[in-house]
mmCIF file with all atom_site columns, C-alpha atoms in Angstrom:
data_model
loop_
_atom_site.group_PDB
_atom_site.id
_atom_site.type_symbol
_atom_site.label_atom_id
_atom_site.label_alt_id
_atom_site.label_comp_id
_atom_site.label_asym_id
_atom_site.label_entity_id
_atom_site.label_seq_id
_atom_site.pdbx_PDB_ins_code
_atom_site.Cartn_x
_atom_site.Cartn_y
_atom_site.Cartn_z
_atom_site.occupancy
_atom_site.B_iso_or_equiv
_atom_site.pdbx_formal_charge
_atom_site.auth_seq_id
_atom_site.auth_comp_id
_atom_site.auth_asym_id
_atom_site.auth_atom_id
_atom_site.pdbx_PDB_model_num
ATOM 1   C CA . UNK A 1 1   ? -22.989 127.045 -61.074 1.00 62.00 ? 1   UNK A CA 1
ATOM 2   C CA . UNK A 1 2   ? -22.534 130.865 -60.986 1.00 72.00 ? 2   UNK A CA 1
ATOM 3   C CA . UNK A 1 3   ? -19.694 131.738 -63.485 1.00 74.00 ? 3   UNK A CA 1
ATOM 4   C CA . UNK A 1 4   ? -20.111 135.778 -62.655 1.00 75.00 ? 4   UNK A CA 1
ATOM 5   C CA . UNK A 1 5   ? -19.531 134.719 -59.005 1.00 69.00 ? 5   UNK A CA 1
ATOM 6   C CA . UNK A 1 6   ? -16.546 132.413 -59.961 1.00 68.00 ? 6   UNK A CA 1
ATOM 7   C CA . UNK A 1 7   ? -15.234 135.144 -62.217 1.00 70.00 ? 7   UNK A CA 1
ATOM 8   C CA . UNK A 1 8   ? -14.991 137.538 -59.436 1.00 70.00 ? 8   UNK A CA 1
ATOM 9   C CA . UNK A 1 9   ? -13.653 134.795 -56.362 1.00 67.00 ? 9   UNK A CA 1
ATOM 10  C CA . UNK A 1 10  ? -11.062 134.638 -58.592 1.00 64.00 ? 10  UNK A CA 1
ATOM 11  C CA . UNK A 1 11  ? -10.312 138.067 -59.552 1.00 68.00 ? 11  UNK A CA 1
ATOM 12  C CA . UNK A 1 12  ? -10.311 139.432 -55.862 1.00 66.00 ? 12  UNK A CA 1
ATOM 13  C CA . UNK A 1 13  ? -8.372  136.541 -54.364 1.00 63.00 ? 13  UNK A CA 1
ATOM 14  C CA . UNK A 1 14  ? -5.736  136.431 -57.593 1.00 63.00 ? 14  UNK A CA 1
ATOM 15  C CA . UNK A 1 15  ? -5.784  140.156 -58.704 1.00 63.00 ? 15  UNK A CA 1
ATOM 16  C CA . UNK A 1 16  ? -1.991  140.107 -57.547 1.00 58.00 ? 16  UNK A CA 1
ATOM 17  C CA . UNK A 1 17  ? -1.133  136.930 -59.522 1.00 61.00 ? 17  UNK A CA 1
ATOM 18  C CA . UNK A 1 18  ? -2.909  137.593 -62.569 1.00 63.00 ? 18  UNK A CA 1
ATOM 19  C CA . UNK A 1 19  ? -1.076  134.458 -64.632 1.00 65.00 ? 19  UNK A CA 1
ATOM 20  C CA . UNK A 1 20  ? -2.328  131.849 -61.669 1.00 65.00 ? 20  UNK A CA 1
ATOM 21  C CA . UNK A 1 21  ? -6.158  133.756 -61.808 1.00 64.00 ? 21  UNK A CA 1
ATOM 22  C CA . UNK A 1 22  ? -6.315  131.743 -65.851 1.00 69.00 ? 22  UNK A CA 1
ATOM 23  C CA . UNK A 1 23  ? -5.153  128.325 -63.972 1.00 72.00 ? 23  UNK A CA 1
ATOM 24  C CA . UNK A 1 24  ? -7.592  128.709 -60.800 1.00 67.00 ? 24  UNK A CA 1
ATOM 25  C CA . UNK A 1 25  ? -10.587 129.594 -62.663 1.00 67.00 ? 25  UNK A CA 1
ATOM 26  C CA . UNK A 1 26  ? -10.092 126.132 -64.806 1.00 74.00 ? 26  UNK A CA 1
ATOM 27  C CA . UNK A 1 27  ? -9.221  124.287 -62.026 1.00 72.00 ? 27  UNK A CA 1
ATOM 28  C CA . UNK A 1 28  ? -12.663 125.488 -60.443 1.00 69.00 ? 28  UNK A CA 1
ATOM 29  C CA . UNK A 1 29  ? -14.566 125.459 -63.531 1.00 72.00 ? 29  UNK A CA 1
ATOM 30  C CA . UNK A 1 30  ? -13.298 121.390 -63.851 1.00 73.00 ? 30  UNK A CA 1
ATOM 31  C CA . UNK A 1 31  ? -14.101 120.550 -59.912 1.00 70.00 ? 31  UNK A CA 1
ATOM 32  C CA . UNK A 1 32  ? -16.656 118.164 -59.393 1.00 68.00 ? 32  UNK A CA 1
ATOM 33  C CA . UNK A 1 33  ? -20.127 119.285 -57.822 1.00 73.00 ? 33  UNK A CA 1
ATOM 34  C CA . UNK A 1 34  ? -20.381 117.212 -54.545 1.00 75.00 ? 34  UNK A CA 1
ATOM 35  C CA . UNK A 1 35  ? -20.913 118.954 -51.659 1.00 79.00 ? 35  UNK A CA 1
ATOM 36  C CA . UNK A 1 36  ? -19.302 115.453 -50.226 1.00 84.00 ? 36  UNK A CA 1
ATOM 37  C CA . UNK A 1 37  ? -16.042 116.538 -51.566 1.00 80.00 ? 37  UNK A CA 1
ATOM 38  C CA . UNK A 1 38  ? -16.164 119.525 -50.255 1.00 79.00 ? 38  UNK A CA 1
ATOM 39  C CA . UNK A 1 39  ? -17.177 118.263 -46.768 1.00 86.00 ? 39  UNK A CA 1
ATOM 40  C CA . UNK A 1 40  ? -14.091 115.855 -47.175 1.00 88.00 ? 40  UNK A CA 1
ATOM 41  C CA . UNK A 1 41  ? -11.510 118.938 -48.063 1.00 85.00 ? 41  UNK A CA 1
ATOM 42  C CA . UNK A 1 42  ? -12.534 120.922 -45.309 1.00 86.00 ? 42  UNK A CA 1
ATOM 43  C CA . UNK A 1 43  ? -12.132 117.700 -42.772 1.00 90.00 ? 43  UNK A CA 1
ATOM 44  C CA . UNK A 1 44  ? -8.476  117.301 -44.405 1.00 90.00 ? 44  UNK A CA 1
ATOM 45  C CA . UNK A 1 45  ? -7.609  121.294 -43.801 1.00 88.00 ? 45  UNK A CA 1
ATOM 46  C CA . UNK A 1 46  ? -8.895  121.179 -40.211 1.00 88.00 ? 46  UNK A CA 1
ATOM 47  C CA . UNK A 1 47  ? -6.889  117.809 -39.714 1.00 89.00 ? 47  UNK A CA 1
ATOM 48  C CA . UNK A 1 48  ? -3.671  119.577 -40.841 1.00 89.00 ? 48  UNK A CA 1
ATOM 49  C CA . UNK A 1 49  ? -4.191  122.139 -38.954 1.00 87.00 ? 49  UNK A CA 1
ATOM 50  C CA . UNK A 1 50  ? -4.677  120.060 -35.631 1.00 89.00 ? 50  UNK A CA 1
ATOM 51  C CA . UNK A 1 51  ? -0.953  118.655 -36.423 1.00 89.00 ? 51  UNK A CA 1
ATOM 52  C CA . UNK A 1 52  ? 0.252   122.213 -37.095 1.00 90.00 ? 52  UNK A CA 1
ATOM 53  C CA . UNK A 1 53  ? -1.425  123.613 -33.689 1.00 91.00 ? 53  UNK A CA 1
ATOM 54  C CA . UNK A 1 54  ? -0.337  120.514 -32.024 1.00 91.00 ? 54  UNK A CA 1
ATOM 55  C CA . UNK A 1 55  ? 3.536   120.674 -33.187 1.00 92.00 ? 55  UNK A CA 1
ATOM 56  C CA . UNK A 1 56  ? 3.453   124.437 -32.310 1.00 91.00 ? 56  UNK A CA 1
ATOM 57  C CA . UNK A 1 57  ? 1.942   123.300 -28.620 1.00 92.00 ? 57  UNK A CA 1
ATOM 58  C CA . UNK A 1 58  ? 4.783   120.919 -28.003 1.00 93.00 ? 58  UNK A CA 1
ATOM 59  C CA . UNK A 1 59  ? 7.422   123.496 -29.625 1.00 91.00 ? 59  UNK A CA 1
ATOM 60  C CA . UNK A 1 60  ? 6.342   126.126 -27.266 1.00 90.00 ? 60  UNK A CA 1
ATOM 61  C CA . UNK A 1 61  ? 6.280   123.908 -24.465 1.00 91.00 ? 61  UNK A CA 1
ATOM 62  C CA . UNK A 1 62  ? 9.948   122.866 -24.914 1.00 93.00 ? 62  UNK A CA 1
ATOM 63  C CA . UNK A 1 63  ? 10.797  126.415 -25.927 1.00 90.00 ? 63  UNK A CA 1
ATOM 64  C CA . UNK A 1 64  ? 9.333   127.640 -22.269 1.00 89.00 ? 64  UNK A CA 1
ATOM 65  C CA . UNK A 1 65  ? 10.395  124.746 -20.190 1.00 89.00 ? 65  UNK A CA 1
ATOM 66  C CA . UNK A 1 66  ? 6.979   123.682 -18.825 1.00 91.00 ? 66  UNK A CA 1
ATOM 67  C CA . UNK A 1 67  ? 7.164   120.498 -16.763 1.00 92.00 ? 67  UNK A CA 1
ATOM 68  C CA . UNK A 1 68  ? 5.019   117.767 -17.711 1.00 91.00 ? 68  UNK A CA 1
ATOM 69  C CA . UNK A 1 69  ? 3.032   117.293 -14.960 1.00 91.00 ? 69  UNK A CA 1
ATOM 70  C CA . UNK A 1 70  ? 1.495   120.789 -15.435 1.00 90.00 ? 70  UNK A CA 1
ATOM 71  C CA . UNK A 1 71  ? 1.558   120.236 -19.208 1.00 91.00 ? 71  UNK A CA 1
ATOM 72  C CA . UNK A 1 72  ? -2.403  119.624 -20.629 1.00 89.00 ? 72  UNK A CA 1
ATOM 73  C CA . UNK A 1 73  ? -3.556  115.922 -21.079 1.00 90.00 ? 73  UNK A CA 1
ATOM 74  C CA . UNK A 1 74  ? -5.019  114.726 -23.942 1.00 91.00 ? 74  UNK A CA 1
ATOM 75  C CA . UNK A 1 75  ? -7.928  116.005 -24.619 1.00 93.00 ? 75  UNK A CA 1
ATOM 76  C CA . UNK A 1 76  ? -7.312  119.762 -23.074 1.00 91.00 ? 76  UNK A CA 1
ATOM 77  C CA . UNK A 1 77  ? -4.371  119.898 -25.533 1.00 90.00 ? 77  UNK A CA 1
ATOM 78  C CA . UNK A 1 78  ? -6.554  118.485 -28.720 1.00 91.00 ? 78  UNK A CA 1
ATOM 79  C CA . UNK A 1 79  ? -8.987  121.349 -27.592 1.00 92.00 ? 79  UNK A CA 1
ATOM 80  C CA . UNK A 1 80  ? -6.003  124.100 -27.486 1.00 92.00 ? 80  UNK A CA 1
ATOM 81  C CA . UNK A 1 81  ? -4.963  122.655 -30.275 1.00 92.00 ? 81  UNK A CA 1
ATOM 82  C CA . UNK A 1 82  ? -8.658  122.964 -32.616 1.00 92.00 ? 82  UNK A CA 1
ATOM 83  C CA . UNK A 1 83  ? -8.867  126.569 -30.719 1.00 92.00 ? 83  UNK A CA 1
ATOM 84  C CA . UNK A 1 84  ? -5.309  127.534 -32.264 1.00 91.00 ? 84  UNK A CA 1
ATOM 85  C CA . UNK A 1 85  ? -6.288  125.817 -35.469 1.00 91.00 ? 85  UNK A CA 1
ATOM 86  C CA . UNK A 1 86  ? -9.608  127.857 -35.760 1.00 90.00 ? 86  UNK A CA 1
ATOM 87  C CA . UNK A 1 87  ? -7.706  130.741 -34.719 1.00 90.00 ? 87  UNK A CA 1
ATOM 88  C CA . UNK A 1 88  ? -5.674  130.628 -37.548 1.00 87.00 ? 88  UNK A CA 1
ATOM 89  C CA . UNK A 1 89  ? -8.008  130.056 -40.009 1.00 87.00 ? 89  UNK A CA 1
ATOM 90  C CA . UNK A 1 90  ? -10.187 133.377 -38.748 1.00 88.00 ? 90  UNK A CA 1
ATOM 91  C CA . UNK A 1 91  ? -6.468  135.012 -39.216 1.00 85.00 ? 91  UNK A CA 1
ATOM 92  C CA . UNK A 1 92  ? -5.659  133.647 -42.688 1.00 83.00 ? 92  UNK A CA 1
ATOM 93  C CA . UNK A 1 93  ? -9.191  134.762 -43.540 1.00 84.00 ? 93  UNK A CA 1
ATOM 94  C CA . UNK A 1 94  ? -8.816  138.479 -41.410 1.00 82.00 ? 94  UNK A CA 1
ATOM 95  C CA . UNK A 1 95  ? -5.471  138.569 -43.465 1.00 78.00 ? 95  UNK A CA 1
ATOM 96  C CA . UNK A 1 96  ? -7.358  138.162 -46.802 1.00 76.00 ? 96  UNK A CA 1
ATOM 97  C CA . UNK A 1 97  ? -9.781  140.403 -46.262 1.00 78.00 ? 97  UNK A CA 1
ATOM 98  C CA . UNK A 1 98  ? -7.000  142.832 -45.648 1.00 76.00 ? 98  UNK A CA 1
ATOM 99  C CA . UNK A 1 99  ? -4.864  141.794 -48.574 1.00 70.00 ? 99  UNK A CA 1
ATOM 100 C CA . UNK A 1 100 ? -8.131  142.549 -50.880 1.00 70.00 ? 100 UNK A CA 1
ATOM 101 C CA . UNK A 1 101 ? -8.809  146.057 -49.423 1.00 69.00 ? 101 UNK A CA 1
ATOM 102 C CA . UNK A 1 102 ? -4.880  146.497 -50.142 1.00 64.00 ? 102 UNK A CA 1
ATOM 103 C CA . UNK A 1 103 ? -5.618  145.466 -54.094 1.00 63.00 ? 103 UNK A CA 1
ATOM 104 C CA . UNK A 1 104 ? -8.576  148.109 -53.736 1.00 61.00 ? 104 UNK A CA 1
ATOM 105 C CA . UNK A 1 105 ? -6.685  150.733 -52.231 1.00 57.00 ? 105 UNK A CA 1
ATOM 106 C CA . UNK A 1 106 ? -3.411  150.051 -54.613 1.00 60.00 ? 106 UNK A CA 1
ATOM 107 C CA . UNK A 1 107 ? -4.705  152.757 -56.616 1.00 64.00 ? 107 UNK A CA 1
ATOM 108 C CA . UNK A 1 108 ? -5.098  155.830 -53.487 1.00 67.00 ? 108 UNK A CA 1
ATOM 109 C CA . UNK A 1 109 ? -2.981  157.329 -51.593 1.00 71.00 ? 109 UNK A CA 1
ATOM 110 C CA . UNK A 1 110 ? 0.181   156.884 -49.473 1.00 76.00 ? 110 UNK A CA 1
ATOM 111 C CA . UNK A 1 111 ? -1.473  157.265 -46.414 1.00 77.00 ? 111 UNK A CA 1
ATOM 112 C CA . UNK A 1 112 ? -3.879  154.642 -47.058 1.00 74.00 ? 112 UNK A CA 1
ATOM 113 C CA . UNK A 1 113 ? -1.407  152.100 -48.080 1.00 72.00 ? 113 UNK A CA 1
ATOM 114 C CA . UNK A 1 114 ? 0.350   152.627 -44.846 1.00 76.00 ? 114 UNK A CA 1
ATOM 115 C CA . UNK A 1 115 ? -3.077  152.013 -42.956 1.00 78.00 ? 115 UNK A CA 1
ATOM 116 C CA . UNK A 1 116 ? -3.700  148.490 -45.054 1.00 76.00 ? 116 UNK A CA 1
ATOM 117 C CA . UNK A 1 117 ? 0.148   147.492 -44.274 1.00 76.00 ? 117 UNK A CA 1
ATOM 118 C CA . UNK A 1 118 ? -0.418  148.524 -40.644 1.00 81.00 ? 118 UNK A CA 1
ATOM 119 C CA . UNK A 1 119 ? -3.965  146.395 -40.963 1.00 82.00 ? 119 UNK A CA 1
ATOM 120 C CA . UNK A 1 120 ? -2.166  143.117 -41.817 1.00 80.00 ? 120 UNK A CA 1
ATOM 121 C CA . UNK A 1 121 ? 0.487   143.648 -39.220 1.00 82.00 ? 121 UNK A CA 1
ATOM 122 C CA . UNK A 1 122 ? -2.041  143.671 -36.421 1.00 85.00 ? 122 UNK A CA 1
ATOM 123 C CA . UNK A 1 123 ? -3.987  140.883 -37.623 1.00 84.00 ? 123 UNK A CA 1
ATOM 124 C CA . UNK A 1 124 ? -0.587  139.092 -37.790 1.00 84.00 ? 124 UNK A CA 1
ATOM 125 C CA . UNK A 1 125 ? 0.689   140.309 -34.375 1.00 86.00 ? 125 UNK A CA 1
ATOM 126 C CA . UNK A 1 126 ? -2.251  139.373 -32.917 1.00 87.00 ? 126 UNK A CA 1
ATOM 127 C CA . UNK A 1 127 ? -2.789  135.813 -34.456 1.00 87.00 ? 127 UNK A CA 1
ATOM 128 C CA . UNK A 1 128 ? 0.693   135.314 -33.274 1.00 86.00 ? 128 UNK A CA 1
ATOM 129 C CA . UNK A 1 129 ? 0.749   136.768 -29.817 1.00 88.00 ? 129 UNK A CA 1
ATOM 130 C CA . UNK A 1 130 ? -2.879  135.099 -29.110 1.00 89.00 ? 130 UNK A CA 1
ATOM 131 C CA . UNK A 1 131 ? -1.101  131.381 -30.264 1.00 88.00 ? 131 UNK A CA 1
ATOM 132 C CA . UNK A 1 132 ? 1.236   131.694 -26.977 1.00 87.00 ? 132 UNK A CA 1
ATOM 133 C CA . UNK A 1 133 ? -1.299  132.029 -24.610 1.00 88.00 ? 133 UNK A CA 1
ATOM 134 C CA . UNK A 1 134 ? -3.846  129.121 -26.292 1.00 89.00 ? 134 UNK A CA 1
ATOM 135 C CA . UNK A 1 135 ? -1.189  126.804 -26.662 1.00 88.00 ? 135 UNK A CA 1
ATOM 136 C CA . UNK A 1 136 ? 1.922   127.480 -23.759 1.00 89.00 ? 136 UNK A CA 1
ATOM 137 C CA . UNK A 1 137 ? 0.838   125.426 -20.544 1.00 86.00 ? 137 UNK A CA 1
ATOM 138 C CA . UNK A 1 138 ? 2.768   127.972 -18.674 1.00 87.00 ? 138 UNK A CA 1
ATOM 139 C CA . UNK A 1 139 ? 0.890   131.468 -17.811 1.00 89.00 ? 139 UNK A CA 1
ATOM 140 C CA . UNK A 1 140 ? 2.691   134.000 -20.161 1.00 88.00 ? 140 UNK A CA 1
ATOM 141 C CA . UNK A 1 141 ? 2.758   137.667 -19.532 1.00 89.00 ? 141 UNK A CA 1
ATOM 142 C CA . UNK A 1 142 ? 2.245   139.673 -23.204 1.00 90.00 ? 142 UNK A CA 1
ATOM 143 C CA . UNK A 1 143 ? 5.777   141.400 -21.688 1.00 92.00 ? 143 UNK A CA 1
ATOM 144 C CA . UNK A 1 144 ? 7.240   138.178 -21.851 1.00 90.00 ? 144 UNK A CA 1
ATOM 145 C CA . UNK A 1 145 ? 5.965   137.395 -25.776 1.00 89.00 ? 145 UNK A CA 1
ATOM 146 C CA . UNK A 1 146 ? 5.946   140.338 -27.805 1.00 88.00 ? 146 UNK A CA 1
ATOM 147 C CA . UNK A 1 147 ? 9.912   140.949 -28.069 1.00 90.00 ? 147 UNK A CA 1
ATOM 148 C CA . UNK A 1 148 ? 9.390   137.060 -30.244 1.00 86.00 ? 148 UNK A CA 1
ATOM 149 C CA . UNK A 1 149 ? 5.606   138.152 -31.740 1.00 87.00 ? 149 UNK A CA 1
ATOM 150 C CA . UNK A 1 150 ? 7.574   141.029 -33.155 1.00 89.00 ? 150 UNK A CA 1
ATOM 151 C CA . UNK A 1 151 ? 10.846  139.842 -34.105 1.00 89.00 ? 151 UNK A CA 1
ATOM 152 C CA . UNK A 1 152 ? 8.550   137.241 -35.690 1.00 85.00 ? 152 UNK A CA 1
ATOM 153 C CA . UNK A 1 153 ? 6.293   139.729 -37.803 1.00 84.00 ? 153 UNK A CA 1
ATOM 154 C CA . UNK A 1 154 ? 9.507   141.659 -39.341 1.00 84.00 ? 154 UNK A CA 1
ATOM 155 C CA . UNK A 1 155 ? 10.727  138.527 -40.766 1.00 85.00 ? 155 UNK A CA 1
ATOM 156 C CA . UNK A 1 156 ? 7.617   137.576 -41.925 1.00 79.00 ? 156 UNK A CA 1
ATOM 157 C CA . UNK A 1 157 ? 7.402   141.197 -43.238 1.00 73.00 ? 157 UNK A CA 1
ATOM 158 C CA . UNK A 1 158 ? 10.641  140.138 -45.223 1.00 74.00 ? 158 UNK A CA 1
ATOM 159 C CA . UNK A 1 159 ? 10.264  136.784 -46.018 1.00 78.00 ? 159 UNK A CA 1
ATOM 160 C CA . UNK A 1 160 ? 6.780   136.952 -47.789 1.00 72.00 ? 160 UNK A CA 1
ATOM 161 C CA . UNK A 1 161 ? 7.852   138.967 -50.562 1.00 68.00 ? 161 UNK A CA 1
ATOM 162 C CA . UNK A 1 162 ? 10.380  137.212 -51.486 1.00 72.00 ? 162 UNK A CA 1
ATOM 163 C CA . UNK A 1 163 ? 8.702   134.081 -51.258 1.00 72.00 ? 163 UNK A CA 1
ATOM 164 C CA . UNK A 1 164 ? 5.595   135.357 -52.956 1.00 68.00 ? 164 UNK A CA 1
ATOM 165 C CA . UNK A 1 165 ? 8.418   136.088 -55.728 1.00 69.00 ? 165 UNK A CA 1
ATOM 166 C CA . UNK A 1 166 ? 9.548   132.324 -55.673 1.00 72.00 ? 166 UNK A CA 1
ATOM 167 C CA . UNK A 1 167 ? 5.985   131.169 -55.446 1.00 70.00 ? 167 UNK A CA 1
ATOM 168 C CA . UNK A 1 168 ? 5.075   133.190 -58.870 1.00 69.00 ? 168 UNK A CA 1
ATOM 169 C CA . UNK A 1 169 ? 8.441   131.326 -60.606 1.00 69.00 ? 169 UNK A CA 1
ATOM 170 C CA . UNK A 1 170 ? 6.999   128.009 -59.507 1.00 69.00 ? 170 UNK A CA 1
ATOM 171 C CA . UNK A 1 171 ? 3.665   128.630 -60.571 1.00 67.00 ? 171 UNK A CA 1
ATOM 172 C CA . UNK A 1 172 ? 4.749   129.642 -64.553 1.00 70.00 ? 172 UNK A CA 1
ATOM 173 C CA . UNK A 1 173 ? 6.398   126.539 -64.650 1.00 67.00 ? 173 UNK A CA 1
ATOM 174 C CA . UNK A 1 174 ? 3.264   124.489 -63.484 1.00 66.00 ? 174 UNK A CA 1
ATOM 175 C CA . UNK A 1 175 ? 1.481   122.171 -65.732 1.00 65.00 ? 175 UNK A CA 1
ATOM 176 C CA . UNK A 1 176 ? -2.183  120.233 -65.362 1.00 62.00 ? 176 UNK A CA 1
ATOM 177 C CA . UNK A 1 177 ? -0.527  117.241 -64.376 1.00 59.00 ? 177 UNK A CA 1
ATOM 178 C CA . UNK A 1 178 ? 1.980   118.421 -61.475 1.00 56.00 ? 178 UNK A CA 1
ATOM 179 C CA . UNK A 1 179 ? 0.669   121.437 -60.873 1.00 51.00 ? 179 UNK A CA 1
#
């Protein structure tokens, strides 16, 4: 139990939220010890994001009319499917680390704000434009995908704002019980 540690997890990963940083640090501060729960958690996030991988493989099969007999069989589309879903997660985390350099740079210059937003866009674009070739069982050419990887990435760009707007509403309201 490392409270200075805790203190700054929290800090870095909340510094834009600063009314959920209170509720995170007391949800931590009440978690249980067990590494067995922690084992379990991680098992549940990597199981959700098998179905997310594996919805998206199916989607962009449709989406690109590949036939089924050259679609992948079980297990080759489990494995695209835990190589998307690890993907991801190194994206979410490449994203992070971006997102706290942004909080650190806040405070410079214009210049170096436009590097950190120009940062999370690539890690974005690339997460995305990597997730048609792992999970299409077509061949895709990157001419073919990045017209979508980008249209996707601007509304992204204008979606998360607003949700991260909605998300701070939500979170006010939030009590021990519900959340």
């Amino acid at each position: 139990d490392r409270p200075e540690l805790r203190a700054d997890m929290v800090d870095t990963l909340f510094g834009a939220f600063p009314e959920l940083a209170a509720k995170v640090d007391e949800a931590i501060a009440s978690a249980p010890d067990s590494s067995w729960a922690v084992v379990v958690g991680v098992l549940g996030v990597l199981y959700a994001g098998l179905g997310v991988t594996e919805s998206a493989q199916y989607a962009f099969n449709q989406i690109w009319a590949v036939p089924w007999r050259i679609r992948p069989g079980f297990f080759p589309r489990q494995g695209r499917a835990l190589a998307m879903t690890l993907l991801l997660y190194a994206g979410l985390i490449g994203y992070a680390l971006v997102a706290t350099w942004s909080g650190v740079a806040s405070n410079h210059d214009i210049a170096t704000r436009a590097v950190v937003v120009a940062l999370s866009a690539a890690v974005l674009f690339g997460v995305i434009l990597v997730s048609y070739w792992v999970l299409c069982g077509r061949k895709l050419t990157f001419w073919q995908v990045w017209p979508g990887t980008l249209a996707f990435l601007v509304v992204t760009a204008v979606v998360i704002p607003f949700l991260s707007g909605l998300f701070n509403g939500l979170v006010a309201d939030s009590n021990a019980i519900y959340g």
